[in-house]
PDB file of C-alpha atoms in Angstrom:
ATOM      1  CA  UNK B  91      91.604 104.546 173.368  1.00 84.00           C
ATOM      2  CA  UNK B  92      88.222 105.201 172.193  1.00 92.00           C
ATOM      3  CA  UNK B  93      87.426 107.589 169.196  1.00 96.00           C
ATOM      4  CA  UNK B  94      85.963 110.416 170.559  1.00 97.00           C
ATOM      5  CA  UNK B  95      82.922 111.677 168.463  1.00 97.00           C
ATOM      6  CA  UNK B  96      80.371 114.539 168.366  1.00 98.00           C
ATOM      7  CA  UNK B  97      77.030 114.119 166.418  1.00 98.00           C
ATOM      8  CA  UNK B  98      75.454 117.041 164.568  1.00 98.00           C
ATOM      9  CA  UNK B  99      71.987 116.380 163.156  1.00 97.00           C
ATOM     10  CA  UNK B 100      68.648 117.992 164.103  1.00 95.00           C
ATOM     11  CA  UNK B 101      66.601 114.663 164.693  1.00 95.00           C
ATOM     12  CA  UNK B 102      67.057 113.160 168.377  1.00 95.00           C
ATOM     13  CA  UNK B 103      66.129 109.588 167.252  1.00 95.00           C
ATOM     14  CA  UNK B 104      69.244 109.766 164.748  1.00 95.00           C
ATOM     15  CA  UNK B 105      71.737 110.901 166.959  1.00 96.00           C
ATOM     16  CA  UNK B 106      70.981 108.651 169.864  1.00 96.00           C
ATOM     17  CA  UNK B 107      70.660 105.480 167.396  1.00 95.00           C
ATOM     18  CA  UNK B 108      74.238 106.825 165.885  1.00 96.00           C
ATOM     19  CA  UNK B 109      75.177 106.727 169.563  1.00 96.00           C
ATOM     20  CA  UNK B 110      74.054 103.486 170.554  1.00 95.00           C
ATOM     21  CA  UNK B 111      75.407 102.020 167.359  1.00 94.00           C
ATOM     22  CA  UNK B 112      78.929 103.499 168.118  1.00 95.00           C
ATOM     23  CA  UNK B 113      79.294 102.950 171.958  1.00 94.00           C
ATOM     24  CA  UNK B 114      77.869  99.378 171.276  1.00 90.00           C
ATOM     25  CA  UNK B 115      81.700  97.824 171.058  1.00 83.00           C
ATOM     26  CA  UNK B 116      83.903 100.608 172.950  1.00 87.00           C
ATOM     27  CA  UNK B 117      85.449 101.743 170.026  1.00 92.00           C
ATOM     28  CA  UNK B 118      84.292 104.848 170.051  1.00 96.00           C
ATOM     29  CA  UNK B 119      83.036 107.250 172.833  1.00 96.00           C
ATOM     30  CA  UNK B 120      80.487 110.441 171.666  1.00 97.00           C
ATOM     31  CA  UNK B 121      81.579 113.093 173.844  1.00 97.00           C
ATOM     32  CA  UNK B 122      78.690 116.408 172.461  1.00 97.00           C
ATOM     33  CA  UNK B 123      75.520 116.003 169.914  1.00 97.00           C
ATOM     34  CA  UNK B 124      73.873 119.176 168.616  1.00 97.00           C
ATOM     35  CA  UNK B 125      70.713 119.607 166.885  1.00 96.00           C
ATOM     36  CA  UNK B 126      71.577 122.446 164.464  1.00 96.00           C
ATOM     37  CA  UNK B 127      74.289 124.307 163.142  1.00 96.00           C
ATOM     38  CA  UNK B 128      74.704 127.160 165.384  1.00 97.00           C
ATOM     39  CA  UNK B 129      74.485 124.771 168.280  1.00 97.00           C
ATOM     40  CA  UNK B 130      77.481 122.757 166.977  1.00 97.00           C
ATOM     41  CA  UNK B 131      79.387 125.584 166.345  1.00 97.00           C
ATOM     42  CA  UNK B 132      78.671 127.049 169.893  1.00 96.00           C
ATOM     43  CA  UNK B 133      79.687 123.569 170.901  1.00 96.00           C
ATOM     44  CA  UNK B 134      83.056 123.163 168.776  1.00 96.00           C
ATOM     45  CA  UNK B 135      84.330 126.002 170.880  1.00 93.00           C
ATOM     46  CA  UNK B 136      84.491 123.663 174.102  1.00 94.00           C
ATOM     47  CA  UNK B 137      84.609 120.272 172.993  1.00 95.00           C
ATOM     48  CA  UNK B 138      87.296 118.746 170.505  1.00 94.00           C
ATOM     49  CA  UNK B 139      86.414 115.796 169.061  1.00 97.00           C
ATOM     50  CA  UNK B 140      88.398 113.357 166.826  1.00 97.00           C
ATOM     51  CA  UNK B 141      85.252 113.497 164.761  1.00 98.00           C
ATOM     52  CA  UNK B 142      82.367 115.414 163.506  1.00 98.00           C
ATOM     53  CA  UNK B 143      79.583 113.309 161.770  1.00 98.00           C
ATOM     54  CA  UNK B 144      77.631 116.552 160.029  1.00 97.00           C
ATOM     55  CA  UNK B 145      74.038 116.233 158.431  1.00 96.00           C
ATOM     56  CA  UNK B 146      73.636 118.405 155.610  1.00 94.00           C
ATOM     57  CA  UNK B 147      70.146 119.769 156.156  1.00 93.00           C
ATOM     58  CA  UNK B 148      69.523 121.407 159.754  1.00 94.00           C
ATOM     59  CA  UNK B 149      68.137 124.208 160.755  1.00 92.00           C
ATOM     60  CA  UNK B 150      69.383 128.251 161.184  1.00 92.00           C
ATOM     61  CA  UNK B 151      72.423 126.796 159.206  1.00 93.00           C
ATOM     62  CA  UNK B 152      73.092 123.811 157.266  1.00 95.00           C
ATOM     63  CA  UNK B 153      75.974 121.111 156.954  1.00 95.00           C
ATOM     64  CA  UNK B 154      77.956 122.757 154.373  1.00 94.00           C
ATOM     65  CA  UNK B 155      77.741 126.313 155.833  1.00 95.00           C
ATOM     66  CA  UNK B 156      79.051 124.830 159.044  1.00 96.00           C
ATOM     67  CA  UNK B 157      81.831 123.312 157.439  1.00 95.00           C
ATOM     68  CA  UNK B 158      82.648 126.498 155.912  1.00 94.00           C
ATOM     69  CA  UNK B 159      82.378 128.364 158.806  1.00 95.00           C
ATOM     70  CA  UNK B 160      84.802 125.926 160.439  1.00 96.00           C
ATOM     71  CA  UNK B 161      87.088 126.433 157.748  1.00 93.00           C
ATOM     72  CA  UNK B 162      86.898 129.828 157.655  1.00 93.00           C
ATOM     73  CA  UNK B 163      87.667 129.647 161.757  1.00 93.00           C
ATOM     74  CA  UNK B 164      90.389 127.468 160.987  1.00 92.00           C
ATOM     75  CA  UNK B 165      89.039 124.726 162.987  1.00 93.00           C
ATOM     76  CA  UNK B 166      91.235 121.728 163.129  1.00 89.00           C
ATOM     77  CA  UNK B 167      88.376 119.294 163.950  1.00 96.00           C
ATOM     78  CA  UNK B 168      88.020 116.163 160.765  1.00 96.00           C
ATOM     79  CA  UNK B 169      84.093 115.932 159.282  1.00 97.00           C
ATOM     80  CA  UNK B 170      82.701 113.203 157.759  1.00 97.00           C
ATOM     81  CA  UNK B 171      79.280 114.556 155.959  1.00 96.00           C
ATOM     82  CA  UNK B 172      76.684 111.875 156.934  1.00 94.00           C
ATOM     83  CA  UNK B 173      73.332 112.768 154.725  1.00 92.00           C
ATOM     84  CA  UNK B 174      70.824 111.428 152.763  1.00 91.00           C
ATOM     85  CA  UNK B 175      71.817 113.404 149.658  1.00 85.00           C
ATOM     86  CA  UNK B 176      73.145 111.564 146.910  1.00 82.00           C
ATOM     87  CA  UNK B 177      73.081 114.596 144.499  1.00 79.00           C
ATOM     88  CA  UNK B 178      76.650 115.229 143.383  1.00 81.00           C
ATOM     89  CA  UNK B 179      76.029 118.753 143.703  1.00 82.00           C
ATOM     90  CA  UNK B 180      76.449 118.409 147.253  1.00 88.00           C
ATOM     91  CA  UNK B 181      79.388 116.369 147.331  1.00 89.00           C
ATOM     92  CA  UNK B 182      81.354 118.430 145.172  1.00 86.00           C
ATOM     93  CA  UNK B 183      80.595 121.602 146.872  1.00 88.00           C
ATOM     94  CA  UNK B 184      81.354 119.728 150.422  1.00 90.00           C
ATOM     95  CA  UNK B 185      84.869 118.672 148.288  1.00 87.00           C
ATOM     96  CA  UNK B 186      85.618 121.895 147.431  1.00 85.00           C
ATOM     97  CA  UNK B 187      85.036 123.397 151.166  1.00 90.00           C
ATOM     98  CA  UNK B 188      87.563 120.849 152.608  1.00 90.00           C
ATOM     99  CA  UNK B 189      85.306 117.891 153.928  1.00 94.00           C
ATOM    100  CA  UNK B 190      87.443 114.817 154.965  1.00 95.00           C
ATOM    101  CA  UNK B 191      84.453 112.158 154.178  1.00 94.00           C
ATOM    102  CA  UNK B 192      81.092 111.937 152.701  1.00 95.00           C
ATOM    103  CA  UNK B 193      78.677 109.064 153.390  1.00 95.00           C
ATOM    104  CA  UNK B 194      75.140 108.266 152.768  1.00 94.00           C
ATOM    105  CA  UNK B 195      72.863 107.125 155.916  1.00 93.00           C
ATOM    106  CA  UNK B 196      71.514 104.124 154.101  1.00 91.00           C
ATOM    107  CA  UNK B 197      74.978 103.028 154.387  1.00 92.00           C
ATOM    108  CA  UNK B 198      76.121 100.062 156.405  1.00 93.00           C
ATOM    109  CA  UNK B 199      76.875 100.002 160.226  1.00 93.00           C
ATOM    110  CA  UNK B 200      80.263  98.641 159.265  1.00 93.00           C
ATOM    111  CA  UNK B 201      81.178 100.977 156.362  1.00 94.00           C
ATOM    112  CA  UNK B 202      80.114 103.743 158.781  1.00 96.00           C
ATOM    113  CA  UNK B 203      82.773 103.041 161.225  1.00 95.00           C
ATOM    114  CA  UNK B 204      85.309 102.011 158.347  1.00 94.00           C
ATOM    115  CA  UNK B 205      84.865 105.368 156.955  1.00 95.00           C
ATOM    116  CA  UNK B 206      85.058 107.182 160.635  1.00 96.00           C
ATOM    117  CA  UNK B 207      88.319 105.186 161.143  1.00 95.00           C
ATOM    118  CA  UNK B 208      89.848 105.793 158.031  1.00 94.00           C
ATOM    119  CA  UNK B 209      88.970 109.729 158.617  1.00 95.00           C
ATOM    120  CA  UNK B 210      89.905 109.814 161.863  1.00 95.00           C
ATOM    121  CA  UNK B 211      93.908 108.059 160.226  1.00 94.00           C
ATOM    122  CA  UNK B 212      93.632 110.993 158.107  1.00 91.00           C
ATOM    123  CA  UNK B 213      92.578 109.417 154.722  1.00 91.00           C
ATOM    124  CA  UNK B 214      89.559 110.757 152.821  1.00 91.00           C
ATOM    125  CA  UNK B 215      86.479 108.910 152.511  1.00 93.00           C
ATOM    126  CA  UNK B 216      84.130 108.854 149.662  1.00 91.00           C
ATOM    127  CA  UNK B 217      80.942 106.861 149.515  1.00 89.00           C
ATOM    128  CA  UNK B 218      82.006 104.475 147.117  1.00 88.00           C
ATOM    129  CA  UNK B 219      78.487 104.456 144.727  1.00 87.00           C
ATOM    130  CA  UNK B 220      79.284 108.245 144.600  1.00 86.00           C
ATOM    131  CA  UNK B 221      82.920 108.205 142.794  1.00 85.00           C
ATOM    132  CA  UNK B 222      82.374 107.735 139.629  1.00 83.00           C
ATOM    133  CA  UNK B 223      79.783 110.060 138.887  1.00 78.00           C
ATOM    134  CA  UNK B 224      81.964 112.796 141.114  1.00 80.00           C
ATOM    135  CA  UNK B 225      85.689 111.755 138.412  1.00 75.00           C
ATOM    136  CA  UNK B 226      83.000 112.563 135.752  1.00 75.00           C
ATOM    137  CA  UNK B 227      81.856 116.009 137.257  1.00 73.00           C
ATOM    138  CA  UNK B 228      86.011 116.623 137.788  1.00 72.00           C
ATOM    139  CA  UNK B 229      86.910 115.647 134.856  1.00 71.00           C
ATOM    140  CA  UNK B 230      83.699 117.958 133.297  1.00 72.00           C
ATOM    141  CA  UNK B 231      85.286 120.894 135.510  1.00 71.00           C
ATOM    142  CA  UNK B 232      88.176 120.523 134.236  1.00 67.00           C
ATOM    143  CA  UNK B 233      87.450 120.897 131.113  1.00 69.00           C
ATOM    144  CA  UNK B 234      85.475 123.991 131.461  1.00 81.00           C
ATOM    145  CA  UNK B 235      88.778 125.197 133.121  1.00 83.00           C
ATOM    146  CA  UNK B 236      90.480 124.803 130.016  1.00 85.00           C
ATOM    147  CA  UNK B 237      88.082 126.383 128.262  1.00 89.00           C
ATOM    148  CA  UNK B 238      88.038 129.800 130.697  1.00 91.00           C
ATOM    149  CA  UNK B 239      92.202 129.807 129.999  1.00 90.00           C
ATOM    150  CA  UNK B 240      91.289 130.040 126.223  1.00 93.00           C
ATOM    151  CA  UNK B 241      89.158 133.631 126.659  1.00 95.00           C
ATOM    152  CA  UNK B 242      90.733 136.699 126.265  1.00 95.00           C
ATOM    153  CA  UNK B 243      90.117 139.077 129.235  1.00 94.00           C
ATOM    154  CA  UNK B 244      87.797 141.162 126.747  1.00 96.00           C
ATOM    155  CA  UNK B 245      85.895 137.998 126.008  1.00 96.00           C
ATOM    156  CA  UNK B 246      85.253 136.937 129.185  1.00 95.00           C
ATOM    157  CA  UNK B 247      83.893 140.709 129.820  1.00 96.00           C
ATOM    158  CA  UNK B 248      81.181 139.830 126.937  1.00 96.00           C
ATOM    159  CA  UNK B 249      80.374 136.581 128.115  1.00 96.00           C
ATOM    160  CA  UNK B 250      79.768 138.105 131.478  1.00 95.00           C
ATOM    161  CA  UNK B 251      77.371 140.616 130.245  1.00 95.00           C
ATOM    162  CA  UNK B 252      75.706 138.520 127.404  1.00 94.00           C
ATOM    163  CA  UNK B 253      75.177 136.015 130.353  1.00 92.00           C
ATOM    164  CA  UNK B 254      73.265 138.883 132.027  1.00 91.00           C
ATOM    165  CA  UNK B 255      70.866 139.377 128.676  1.00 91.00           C
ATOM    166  CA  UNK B 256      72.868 142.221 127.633  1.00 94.00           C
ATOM    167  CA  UNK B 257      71.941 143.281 124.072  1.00 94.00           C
ATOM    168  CA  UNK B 258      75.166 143.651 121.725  1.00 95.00           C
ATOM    169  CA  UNK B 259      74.635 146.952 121.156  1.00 95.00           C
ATOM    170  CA  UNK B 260      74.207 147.660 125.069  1.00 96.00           C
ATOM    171  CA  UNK B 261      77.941 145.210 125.477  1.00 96.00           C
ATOM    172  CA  UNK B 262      79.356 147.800 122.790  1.00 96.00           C
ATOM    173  CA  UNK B 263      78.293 151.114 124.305  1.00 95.00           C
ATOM    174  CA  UNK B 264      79.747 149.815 127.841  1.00 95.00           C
ATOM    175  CA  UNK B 265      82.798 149.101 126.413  1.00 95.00           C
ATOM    176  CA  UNK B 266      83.330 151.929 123.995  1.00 95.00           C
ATOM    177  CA  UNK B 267      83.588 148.757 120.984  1.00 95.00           C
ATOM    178  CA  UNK B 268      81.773 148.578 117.792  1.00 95.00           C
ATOM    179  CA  UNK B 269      78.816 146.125 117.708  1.00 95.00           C
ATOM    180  CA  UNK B 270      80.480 144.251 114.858  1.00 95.00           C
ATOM    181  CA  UNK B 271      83.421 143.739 117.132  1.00 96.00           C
ATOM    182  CA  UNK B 272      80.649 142.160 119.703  1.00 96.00           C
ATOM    183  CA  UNK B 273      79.363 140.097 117.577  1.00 96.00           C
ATOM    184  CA  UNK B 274      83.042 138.600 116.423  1.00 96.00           C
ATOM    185  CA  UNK B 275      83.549 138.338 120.362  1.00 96.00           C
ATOM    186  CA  UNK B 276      80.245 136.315 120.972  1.00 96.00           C
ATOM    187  CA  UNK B 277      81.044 133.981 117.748  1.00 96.00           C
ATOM    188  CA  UNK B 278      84.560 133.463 119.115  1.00 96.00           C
ATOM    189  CA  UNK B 279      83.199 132.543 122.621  1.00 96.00           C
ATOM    190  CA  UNK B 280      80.778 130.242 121.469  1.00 95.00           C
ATOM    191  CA  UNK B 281      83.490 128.308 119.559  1.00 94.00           C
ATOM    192  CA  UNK B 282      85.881 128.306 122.684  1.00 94.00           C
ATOM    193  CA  UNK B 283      83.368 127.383 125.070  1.00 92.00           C
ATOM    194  CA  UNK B 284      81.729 124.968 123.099  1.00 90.00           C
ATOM    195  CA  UNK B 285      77.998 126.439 123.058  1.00 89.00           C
ATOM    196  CA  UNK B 286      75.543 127.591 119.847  1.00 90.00           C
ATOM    197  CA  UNK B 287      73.398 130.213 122.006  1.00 89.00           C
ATOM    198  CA  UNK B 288      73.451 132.649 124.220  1.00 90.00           C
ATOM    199  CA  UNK B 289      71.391 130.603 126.880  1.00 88.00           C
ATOM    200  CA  UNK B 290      74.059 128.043 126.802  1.00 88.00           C
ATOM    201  CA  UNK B 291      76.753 130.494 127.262  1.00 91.00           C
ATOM    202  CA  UNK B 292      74.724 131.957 130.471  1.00 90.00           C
ATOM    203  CA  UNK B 293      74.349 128.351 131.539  1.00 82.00           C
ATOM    204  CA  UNK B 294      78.168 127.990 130.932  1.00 87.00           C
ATOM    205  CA  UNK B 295      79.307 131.460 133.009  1.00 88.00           C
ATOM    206  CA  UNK B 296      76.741 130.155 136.305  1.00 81.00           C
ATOM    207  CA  UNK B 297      78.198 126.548 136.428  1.00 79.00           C
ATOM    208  CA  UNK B 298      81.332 127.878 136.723  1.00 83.00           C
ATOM    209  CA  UNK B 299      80.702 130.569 139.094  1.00 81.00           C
ATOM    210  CA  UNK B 300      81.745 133.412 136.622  1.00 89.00           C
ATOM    211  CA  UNK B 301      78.495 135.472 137.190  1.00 85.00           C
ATOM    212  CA  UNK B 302      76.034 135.450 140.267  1.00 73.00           C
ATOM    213  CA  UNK B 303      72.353 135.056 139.774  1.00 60.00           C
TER     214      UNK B 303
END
């Protein structure tokens, strides 16, 4: 039985040369296409598809906050992300959503349906140039993980509001603590954290999504 497969992308020419490509052997059947991300949403509600191949950048809403929203709708529908981003960024954030594969469309007609296969068996599917670099950035998360454990509650409440450009005397008055008290807070953060300045630290508290900007 053919794999039955929906196409979300906002350029025609892409989705009816994914569409030739697949249907070209039988193995696979594309049953809905939409051309943004409301439109594939609308479209999820009445189609089920083994597979979703989602672009990343679409119009009135993108890859990832369709794959969020399907998460969020507890959709039971497998993605594989099919972009031309090859920014890690993207990758991890489409990781940490719940995305089942990730491929680049440079790739291969034959790693393309490997990868929709080996989604479709329920394995995860990585573009293969992009796993090393994304270990690295896990292995840098983790880290930083270990190094939010080591803060006391009251230190993470300074490096929030240092991170903001909070003066120490400001950070003192808010919390009813001396400013010498502050200033052993900030000189104990920097050590835990692993930073020399207070740019560093704000750079530290955004990566890690401890403060909004």
């Amino acid at each position: 039985m053919a794999v039955k497969v929906m196409i979300a992308d906002d350029h025609s020419m892409i989705r009816e040369g994914l569409k030739q490509l697949l249907e070209l052997e039988g193995d696979f059947e594309v049953i809905a296409e939409a051309c943004d991300g409301v439109d594939c949403l609308e479209k999820l509600k009445t189609v089920v598809p083994d597979i979703l191949l989602l672009d990343i950048n679409m119009p009135n809403m993108n890859g990832l906050e369709v794959l969020q929203k399907m998460k969020d709708m507890k959709m039971k529908v497998k993605v594989l992300v099919l972009t031309v981003h090859n920014e890690v960024e993207y990758l991890l954030k489409a990781v940490d959503i719940g995305v089942n594969g990730y491929l680049l469309k440079d790739s291969e007609s034959a790693e393309l349906k490997k990868a929709i296969l080996a989604v479709v068996n329920g394995e995860d599917y990585i573009q293969p140039s992009l796993i090393p670099v994304l270990n690295s950035k896990m292995l840098d998360r983790d880290s930083d993980s270990s190094k939010i454990e080591s803060l006391t509650r009251r230190e993470l409440e300074v490096l929030k509001m240092l991170s903001y450009g909070t003066y120490n005397k400001e950070i003192a008055e808010h919390l009813n603590i001396s400013e010498r008290t502050v200033k052993n807070h900030v000189s104990n953060i920097f050590k835990k954290i692993g930073v020399t300045d207070r740019t560093q630290a704000a750079v530290f508290a955004i990566r890690n999504n401890l403060i909004t900007i």
